[in-house]
PDB file of C-alpha atoms in Angstrom:
ATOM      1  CA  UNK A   1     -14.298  27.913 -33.939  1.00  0.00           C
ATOM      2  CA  UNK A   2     -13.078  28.431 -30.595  1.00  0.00           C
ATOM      3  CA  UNK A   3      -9.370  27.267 -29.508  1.00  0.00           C
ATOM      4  CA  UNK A   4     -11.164  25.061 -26.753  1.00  0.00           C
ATOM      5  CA  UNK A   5     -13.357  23.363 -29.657  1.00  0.00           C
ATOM      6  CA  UNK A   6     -10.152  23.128 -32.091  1.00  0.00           C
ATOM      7  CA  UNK A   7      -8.112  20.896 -29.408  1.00  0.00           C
ATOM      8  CA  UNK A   8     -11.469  18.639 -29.277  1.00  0.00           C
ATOM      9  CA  UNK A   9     -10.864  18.660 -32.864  1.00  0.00           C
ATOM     10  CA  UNK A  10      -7.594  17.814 -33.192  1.00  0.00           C
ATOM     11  CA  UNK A  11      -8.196  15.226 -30.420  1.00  0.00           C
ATOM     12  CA  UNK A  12     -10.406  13.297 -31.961  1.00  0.00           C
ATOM     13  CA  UNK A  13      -9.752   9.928 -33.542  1.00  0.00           C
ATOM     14  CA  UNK A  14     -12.240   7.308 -35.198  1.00  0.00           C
ATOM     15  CA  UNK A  15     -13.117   4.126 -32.831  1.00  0.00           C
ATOM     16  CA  UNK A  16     -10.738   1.443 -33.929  1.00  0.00           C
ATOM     17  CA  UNK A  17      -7.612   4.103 -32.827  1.00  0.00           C
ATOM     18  CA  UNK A  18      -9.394   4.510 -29.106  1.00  0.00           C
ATOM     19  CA  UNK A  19      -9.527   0.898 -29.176  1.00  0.00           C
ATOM     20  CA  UNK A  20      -5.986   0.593 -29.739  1.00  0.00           C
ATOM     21  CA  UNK A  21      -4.967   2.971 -27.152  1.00  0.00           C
ATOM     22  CA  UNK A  22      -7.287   1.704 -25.140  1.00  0.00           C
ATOM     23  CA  UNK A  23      -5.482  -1.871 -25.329  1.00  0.00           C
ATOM     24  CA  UNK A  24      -2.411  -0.477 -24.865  1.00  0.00           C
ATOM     25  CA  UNK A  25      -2.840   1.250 -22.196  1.00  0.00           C
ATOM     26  CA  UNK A  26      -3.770  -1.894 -20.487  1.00  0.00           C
ATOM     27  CA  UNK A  27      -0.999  -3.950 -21.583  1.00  0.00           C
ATOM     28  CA  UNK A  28       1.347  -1.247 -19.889  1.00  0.00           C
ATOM     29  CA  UNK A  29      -0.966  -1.347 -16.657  1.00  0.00           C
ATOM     30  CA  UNK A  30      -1.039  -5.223 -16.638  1.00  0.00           C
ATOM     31  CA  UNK A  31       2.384  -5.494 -17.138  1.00  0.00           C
ATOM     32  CA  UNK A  32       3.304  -2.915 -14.612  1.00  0.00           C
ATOM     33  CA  UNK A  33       0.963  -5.558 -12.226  1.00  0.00           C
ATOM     34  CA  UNK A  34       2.695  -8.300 -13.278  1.00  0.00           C
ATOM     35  CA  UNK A  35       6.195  -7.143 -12.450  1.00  0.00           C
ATOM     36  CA  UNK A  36       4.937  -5.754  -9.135  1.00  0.00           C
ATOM     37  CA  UNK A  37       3.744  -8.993  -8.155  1.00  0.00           C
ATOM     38  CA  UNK A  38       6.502 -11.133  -9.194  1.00  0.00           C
ATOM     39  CA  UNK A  39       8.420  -8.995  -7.014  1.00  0.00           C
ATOM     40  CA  UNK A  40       6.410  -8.587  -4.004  1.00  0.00           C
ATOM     41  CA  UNK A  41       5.866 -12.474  -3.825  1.00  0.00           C
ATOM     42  CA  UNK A  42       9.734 -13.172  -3.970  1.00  0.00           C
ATOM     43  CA  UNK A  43       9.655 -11.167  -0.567  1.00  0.00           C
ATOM     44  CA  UNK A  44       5.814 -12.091   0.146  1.00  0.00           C
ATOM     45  CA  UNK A  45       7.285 -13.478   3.670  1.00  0.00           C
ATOM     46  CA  UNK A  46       9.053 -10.655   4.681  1.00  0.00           C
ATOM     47  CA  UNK A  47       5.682  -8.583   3.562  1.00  0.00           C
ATOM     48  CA  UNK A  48       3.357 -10.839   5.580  1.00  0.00           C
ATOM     49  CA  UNK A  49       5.840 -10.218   8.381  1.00  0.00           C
ATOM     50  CA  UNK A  50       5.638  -6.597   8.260  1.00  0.00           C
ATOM     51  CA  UNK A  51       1.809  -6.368   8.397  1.00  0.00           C
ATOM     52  CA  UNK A  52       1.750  -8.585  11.523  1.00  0.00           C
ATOM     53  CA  UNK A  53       3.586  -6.167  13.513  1.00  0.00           C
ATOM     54  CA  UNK A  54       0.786  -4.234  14.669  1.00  0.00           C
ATOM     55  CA  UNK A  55      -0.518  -7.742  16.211  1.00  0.00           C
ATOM     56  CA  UNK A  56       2.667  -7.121  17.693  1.00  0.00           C
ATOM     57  CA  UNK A  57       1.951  -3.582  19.121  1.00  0.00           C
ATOM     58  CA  UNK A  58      -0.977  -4.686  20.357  1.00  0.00           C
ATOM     59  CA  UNK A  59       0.525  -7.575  22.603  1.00  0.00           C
ATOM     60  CA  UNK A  60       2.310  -4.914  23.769  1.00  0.00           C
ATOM     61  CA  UNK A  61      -0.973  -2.742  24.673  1.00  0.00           C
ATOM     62  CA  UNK A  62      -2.487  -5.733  26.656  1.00  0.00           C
ATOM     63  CA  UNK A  63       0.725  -6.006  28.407  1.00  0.00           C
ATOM     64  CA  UNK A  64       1.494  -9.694  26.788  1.00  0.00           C
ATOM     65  CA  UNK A  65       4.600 -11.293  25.897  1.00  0.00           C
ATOM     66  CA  UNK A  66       5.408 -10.435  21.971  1.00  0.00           C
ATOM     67  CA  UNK A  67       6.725 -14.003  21.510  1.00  0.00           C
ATOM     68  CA  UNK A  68       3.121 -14.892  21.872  1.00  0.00           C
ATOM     69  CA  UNK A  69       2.414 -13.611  18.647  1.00  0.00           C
ATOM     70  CA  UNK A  70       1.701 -16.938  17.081  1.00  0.00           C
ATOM     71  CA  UNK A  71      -0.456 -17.121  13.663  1.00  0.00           C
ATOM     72  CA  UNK A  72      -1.465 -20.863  12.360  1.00  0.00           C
ATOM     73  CA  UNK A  73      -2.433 -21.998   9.135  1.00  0.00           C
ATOM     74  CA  UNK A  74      -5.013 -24.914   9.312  1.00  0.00           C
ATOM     75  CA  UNK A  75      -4.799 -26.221   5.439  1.00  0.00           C
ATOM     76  CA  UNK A  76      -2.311 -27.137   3.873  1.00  0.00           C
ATOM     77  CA  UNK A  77      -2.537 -24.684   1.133  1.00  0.00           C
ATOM     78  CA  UNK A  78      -3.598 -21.765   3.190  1.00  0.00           C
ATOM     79  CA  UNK A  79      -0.166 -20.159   4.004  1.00  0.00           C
ATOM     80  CA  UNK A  80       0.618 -20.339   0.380  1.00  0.00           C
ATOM     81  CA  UNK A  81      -2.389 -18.516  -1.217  1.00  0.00           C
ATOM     82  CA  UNK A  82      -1.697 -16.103   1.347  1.00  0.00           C
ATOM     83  CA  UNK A  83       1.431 -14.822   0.073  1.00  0.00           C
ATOM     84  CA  UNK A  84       0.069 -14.878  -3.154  1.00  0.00           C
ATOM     85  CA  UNK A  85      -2.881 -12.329  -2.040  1.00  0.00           C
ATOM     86  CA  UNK A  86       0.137 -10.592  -0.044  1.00  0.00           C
ATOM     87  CA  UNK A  87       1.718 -10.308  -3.565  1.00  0.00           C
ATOM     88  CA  UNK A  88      -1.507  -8.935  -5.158  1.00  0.00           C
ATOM     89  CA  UNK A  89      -2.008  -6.528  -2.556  1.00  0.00           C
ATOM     90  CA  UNK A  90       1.769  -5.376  -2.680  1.00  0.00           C
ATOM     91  CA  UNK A  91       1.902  -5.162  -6.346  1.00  0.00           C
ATOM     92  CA  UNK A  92      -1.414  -3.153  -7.007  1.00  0.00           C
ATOM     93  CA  UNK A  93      -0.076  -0.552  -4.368  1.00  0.00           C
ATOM     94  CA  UNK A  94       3.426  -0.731  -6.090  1.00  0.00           C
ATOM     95  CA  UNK A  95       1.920  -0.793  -9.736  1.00  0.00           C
ATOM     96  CA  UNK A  96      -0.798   2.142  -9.186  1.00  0.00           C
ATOM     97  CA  UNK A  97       1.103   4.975 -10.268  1.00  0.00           C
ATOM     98  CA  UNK A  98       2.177   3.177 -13.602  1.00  0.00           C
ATOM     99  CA  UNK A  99      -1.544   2.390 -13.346  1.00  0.00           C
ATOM    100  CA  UNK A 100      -2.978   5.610 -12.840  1.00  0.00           C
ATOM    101  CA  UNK A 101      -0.950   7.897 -15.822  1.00  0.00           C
ATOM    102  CA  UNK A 102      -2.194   4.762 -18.200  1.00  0.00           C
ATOM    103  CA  UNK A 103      -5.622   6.330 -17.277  1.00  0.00           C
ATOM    104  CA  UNK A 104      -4.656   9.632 -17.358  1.00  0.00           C
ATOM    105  CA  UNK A 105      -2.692   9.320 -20.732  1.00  0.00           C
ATOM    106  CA  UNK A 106      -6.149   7.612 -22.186  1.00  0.00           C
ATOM    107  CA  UNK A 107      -8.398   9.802 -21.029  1.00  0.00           C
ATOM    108  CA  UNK A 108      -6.336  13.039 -21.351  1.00  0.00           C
ATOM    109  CA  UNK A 109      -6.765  13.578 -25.150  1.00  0.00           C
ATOM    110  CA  UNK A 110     -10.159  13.895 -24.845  1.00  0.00           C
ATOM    111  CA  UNK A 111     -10.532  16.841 -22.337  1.00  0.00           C
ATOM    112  CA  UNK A 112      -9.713  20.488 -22.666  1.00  0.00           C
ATOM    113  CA  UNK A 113      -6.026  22.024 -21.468  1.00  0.00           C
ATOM    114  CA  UNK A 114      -7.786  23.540 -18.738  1.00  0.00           C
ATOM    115  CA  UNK A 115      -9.740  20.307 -17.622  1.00  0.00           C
ATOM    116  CA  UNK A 116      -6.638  18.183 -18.021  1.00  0.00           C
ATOM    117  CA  UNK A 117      -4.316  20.719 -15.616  1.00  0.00           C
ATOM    118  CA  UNK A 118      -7.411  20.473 -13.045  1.00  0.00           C
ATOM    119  CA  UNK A 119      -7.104  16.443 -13.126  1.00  0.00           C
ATOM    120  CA  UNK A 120      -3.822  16.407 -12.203  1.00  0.00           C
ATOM    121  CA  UNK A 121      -3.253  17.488  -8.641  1.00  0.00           C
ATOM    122  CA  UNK A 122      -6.421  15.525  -7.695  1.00  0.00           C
ATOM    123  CA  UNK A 123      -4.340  11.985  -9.765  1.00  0.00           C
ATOM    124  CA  UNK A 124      -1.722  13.458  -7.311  1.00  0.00           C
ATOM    125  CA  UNK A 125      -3.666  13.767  -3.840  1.00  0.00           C
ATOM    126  CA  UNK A 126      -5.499  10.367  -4.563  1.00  0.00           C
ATOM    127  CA  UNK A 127      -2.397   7.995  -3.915  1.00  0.00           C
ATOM    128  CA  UNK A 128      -0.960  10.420  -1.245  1.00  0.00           C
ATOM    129  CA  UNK A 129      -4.529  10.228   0.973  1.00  0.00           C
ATOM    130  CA  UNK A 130      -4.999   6.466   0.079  1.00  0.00           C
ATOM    131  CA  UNK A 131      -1.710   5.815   1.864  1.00  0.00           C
ATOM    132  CA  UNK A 132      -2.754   7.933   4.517  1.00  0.00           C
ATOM    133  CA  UNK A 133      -5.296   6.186   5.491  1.00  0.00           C
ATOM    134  CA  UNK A 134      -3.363   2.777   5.189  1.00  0.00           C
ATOM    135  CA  UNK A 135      -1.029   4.536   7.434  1.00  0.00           C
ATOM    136  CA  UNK A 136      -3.527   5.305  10.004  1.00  0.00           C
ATOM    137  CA  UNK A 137      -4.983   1.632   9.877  1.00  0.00           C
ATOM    138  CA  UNK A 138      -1.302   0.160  10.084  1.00  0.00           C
ATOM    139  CA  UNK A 139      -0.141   2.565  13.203  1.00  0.00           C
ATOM    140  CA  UNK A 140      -3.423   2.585  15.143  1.00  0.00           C
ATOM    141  CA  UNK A 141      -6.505   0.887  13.836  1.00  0.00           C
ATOM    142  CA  UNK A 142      -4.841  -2.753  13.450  1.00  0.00           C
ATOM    143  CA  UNK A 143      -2.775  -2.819  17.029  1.00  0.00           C
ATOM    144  CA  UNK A 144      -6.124  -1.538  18.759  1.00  0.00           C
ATOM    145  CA  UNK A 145      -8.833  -3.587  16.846  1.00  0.00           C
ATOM    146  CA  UNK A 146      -6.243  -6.524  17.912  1.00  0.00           C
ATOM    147  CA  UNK A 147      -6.056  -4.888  21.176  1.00  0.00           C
ATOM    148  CA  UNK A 148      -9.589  -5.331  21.512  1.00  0.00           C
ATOM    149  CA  UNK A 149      -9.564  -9.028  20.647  1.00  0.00           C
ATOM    150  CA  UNK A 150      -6.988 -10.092  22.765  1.00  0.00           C
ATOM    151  CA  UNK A 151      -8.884  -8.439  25.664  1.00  0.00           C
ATOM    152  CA  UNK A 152     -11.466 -11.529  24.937  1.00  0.00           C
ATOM    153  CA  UNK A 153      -8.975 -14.161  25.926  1.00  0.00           C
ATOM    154  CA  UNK A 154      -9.723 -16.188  29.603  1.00  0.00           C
ATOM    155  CA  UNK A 155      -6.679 -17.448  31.184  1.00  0.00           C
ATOM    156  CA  UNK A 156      -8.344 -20.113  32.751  1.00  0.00           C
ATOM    157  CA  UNK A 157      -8.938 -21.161  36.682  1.00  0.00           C
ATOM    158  CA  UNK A 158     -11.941 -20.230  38.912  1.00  0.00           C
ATOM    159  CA  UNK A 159     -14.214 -22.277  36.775  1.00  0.00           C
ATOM    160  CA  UNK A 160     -13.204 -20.830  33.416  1.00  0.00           C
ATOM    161  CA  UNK A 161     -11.674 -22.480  30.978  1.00  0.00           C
ATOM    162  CA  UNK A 162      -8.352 -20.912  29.181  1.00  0.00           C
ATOM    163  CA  UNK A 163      -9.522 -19.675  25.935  1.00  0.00           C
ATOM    164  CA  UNK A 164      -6.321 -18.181  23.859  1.00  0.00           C
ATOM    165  CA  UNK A 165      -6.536 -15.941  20.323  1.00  0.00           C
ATOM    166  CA  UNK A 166      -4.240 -17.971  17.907  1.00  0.00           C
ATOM    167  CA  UNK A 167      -5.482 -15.974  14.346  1.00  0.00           C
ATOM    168  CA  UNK A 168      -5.035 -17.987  11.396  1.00  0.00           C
ATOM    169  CA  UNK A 169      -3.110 -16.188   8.762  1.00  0.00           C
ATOM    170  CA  UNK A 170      -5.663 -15.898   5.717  1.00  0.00           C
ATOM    171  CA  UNK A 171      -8.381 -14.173   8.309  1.00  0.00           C
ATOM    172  CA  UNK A 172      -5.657 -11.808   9.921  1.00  0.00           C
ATOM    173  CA  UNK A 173      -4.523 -10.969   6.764  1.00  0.00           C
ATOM    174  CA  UNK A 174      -8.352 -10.300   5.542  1.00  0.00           C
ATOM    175  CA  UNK A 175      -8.648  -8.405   8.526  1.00  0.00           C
ATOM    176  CA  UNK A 176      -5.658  -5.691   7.777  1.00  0.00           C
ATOM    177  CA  UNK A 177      -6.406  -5.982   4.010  1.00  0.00           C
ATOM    178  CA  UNK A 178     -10.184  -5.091   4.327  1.00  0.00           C
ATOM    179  CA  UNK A 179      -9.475  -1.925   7.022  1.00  0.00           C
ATOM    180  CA  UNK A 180      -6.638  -0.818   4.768  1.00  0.00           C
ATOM    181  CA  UNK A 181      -8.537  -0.779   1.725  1.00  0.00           C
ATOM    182  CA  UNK A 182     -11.884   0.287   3.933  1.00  0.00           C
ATOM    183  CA  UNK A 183     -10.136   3.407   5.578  1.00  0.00           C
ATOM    184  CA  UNK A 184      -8.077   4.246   1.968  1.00  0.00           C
ATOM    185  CA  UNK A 185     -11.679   4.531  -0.299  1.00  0.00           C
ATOM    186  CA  UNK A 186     -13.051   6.787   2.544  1.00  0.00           C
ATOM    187  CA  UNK A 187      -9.906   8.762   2.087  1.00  0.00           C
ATOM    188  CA  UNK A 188     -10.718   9.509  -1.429  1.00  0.00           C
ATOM    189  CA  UNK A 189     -13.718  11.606   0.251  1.00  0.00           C
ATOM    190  CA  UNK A 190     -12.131  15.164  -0.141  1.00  0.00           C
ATOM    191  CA  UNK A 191     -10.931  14.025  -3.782  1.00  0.00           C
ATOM    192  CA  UNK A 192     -14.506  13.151  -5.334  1.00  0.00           C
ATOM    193  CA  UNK A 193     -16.280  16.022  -3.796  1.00  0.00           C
ATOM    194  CA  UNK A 194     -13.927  18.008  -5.249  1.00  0.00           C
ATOM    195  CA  UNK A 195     -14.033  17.094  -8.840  1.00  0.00           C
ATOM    196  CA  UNK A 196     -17.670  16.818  -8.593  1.00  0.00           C
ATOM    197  CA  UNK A 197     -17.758  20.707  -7.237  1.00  0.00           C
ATOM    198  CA  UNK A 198     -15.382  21.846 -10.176  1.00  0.00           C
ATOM    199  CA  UNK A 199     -17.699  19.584 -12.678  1.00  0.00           C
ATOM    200  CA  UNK A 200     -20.893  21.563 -11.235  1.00  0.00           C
ATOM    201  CA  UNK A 201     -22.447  18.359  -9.674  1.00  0.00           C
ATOM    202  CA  UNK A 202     -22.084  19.283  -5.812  1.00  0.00           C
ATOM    203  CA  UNK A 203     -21.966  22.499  -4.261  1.00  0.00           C
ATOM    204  CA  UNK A 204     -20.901  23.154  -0.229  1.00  0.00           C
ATOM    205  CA  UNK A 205     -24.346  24.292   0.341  1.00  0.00           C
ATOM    206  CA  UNK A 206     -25.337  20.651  -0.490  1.00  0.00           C
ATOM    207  CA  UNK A 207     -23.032  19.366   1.603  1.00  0.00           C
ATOM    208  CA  UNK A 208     -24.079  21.219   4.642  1.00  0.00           C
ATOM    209  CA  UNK A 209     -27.843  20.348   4.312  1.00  0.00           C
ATOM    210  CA  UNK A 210     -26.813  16.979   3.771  1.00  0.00           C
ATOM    211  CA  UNK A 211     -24.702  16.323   6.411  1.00  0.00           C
ATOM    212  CA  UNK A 212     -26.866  14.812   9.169  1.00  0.00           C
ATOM    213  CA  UNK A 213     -27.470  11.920   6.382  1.00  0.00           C
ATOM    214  CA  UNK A 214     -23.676  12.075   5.714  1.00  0.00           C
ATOM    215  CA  UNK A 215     -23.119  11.324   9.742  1.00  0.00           C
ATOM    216  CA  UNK A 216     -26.128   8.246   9.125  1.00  0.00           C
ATOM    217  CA  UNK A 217     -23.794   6.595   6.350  1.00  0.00           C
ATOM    218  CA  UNK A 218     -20.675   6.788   7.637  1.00  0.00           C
ATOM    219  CA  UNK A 219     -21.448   4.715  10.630  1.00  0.00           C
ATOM    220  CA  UNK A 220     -23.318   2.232   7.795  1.00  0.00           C
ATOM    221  CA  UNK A 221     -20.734   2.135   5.357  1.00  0.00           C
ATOM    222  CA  UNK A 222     -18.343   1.756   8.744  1.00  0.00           C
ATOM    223  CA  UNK A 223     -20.581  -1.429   9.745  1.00  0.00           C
ATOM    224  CA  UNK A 224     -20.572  -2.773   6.105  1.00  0.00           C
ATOM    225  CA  UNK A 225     -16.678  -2.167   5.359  1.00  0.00           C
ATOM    226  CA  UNK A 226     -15.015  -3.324   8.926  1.00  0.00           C
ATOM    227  CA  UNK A 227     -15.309  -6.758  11.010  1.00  0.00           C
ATOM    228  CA  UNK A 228     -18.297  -6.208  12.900  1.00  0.00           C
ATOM    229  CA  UNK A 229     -16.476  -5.105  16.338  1.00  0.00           C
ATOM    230  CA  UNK A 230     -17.700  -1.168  17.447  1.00  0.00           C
ATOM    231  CA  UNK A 231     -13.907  -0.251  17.831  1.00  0.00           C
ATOM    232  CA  UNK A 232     -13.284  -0.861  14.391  1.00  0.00           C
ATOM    233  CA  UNK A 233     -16.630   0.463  13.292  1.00  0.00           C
ATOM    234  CA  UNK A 234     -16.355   3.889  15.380  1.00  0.00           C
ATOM    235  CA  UNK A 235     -12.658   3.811  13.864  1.00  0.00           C
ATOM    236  CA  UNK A 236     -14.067   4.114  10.751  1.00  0.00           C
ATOM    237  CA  UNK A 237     -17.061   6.257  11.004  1.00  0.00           C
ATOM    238  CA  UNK A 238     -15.304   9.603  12.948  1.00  0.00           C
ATOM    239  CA  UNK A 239     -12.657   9.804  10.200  1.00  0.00           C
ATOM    240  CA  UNK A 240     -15.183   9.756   7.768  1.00  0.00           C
ATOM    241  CA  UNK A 241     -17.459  12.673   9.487  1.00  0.00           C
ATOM    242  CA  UNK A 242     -14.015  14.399   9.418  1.00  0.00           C
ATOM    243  CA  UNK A 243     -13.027  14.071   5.901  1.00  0.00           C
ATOM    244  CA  UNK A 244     -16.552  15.051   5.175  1.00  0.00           C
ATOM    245  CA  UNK A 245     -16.466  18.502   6.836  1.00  0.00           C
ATOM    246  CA  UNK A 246     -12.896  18.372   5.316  1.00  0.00           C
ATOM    247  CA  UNK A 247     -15.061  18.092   2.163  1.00  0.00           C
ATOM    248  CA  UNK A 248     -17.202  20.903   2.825  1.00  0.00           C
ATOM    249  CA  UNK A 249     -14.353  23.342   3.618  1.00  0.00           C
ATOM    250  CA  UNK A 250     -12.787  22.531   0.264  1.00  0.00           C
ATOM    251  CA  UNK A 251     -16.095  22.867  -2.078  1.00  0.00           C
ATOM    252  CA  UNK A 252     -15.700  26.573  -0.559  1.00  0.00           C
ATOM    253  CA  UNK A 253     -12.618  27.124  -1.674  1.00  0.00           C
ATOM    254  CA  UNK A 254     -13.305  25.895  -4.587  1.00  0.00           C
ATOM    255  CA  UNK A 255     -16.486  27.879  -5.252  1.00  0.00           C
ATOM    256  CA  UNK A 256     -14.290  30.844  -3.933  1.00  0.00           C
ATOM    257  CA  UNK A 257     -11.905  30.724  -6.459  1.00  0.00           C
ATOM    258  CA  UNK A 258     -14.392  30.416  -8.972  1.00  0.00           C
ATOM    259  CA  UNK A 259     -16.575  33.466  -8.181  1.00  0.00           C
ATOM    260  CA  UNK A 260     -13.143  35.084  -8.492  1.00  0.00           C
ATOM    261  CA  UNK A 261     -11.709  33.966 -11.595  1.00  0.00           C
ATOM    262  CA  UNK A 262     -15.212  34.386 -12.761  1.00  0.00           C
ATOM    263  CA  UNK A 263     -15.357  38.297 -11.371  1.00  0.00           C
ATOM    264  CA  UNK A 264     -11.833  38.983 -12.772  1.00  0.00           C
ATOM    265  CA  UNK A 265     -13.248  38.167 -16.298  1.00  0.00           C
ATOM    266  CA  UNK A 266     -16.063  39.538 -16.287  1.00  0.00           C
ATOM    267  CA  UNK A 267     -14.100  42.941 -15.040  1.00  0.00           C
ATOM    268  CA  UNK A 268     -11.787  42.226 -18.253  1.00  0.00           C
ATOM    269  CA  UNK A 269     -14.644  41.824 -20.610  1.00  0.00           C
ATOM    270  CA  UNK A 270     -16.364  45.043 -19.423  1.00  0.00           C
ATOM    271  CA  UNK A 271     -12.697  47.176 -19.575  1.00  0.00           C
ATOM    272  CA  UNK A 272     -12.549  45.849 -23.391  1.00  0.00           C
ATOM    273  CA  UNK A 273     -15.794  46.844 -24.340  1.00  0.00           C
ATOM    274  CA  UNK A 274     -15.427  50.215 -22.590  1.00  0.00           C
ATOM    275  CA  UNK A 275     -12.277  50.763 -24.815  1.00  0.00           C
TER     276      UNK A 275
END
């Protein structure tokens, strides 16, 4: 028996103990949740606040007044429930490494050394790029899509009527939410081509020939994920054509190092049969 098949071995375990890592790993990920969000809705206002100053940014682009970044709330209710989502949103950001090693612990015992030190720079790179992307949405994407609204408004006179943006606070936050978390999955791009190169599944080859189709979904996915203006859409779309050829370039690497490692042993095997 090999030493790959003897930590399988000692890894195993009958059902009833995965179930009970299983559950508690998810207390520990649940309660990590929990503590997040108690915390982020004690400062949910001050959160809210922070994710309407792009709005601001972009009053500033169209040349407006930043006191006239007013928000309303037409129920009663509304404001509330929105610092409540504010809260969720906060704590699963807050919680997800806690999160994310729960996984990692519970699925770790079950794969070799070598496939377990692979995992772990991509559980690494997968936070770092989602908040990358949350970045970009936050410091450009917001304050232009908003930029782009506000360019809508009439002041009124000449036979127009005046016709002024006043957002309500649940859509704008729906708005920032649904960019952020559309621009941070497309981020994870460069990690799930990668694992699925190292697993065998994808090769760069693939990638190339597919890429014309790639170019087709990203401007889909772009119309499906983001409100249906074209900045917001295009926004979208040429990051994701990016982080595709991004893709590409590291399936070569990838498939570069392999050949290598895979030449180096092969030289190794035939030096110990020649001696």
């Amino acid at each position: 028996m090999t030493s790959e098949e003897d930590e399988i071995e000692q890894s195993s375990a009958p059902l009833i103990e995965h179930l009970i890592e299983l559950r508690r790993r998810l207390i520990w990920a649940i309660l990590a949740f929990f503590v997040a969000f108690v915390l982020c809705f004690a400062f949910a206002k001050q959160l809210f606040n922070f994710l309407v100053i792009p709005y601001q940014w972009a009053l500033d682009w169209a040349g407006m007044d930043r006191s006239k970044a007013e928000l309303i709330y037409t129920a009663p209710q509304e404001f509330f429930f929105t610092q409540v989502k504010v809260a969720m949103f906060g704590g699963v950001v807050l919680a997800f490494p806690v999160i994310a090693s729960q996984i990692y612990k519970f699925v770790a015992p079950g794969l070799y050394k070598h496939e377990r030190m692979a995992f772990l720079p991509f559980l690494v790179a997968s936070p770092i790029l989602f908040l990358l992307g949350g970045a970009l949405v936050y410091g450009f994407f917001t304050p232009m899509v908003m930029w782009f609204f506000l360019a809508m408004q009439q002041t009124g006179g000449a036979g127009e009527v005046q016709i002024s943006l006043l957002p309500k606070v649940s859509e704008y936050l729906s708005l920032i939410m649904t960019l952020i978390f559309a621009f941070g999955l497309v981020f994870q791009l460069p990690v799930v081509s990668s694992l699925l190169v190292r697993a065998g599944l994808l090769s760069s080859e693939a990638l190339k020939e597919k890429r014309k189709y790639a170019i087709v979904i990203a401007f889909v996915v772009a119309a499906v994920l983001t409100p249906p203006d074209p900045v917001s859409q295009i926004g979208l779309a040429l990051p994701t054509i990016l982080l595709y050829e991004i893709s590409i370039w590291t399936a070569r690497m990838i498939e570069r190092k392999r050949a290598l490692a895979e030449a180096e042993k092969s030289s190794a095997g035939n030096i110990s049969s020649a001696s």
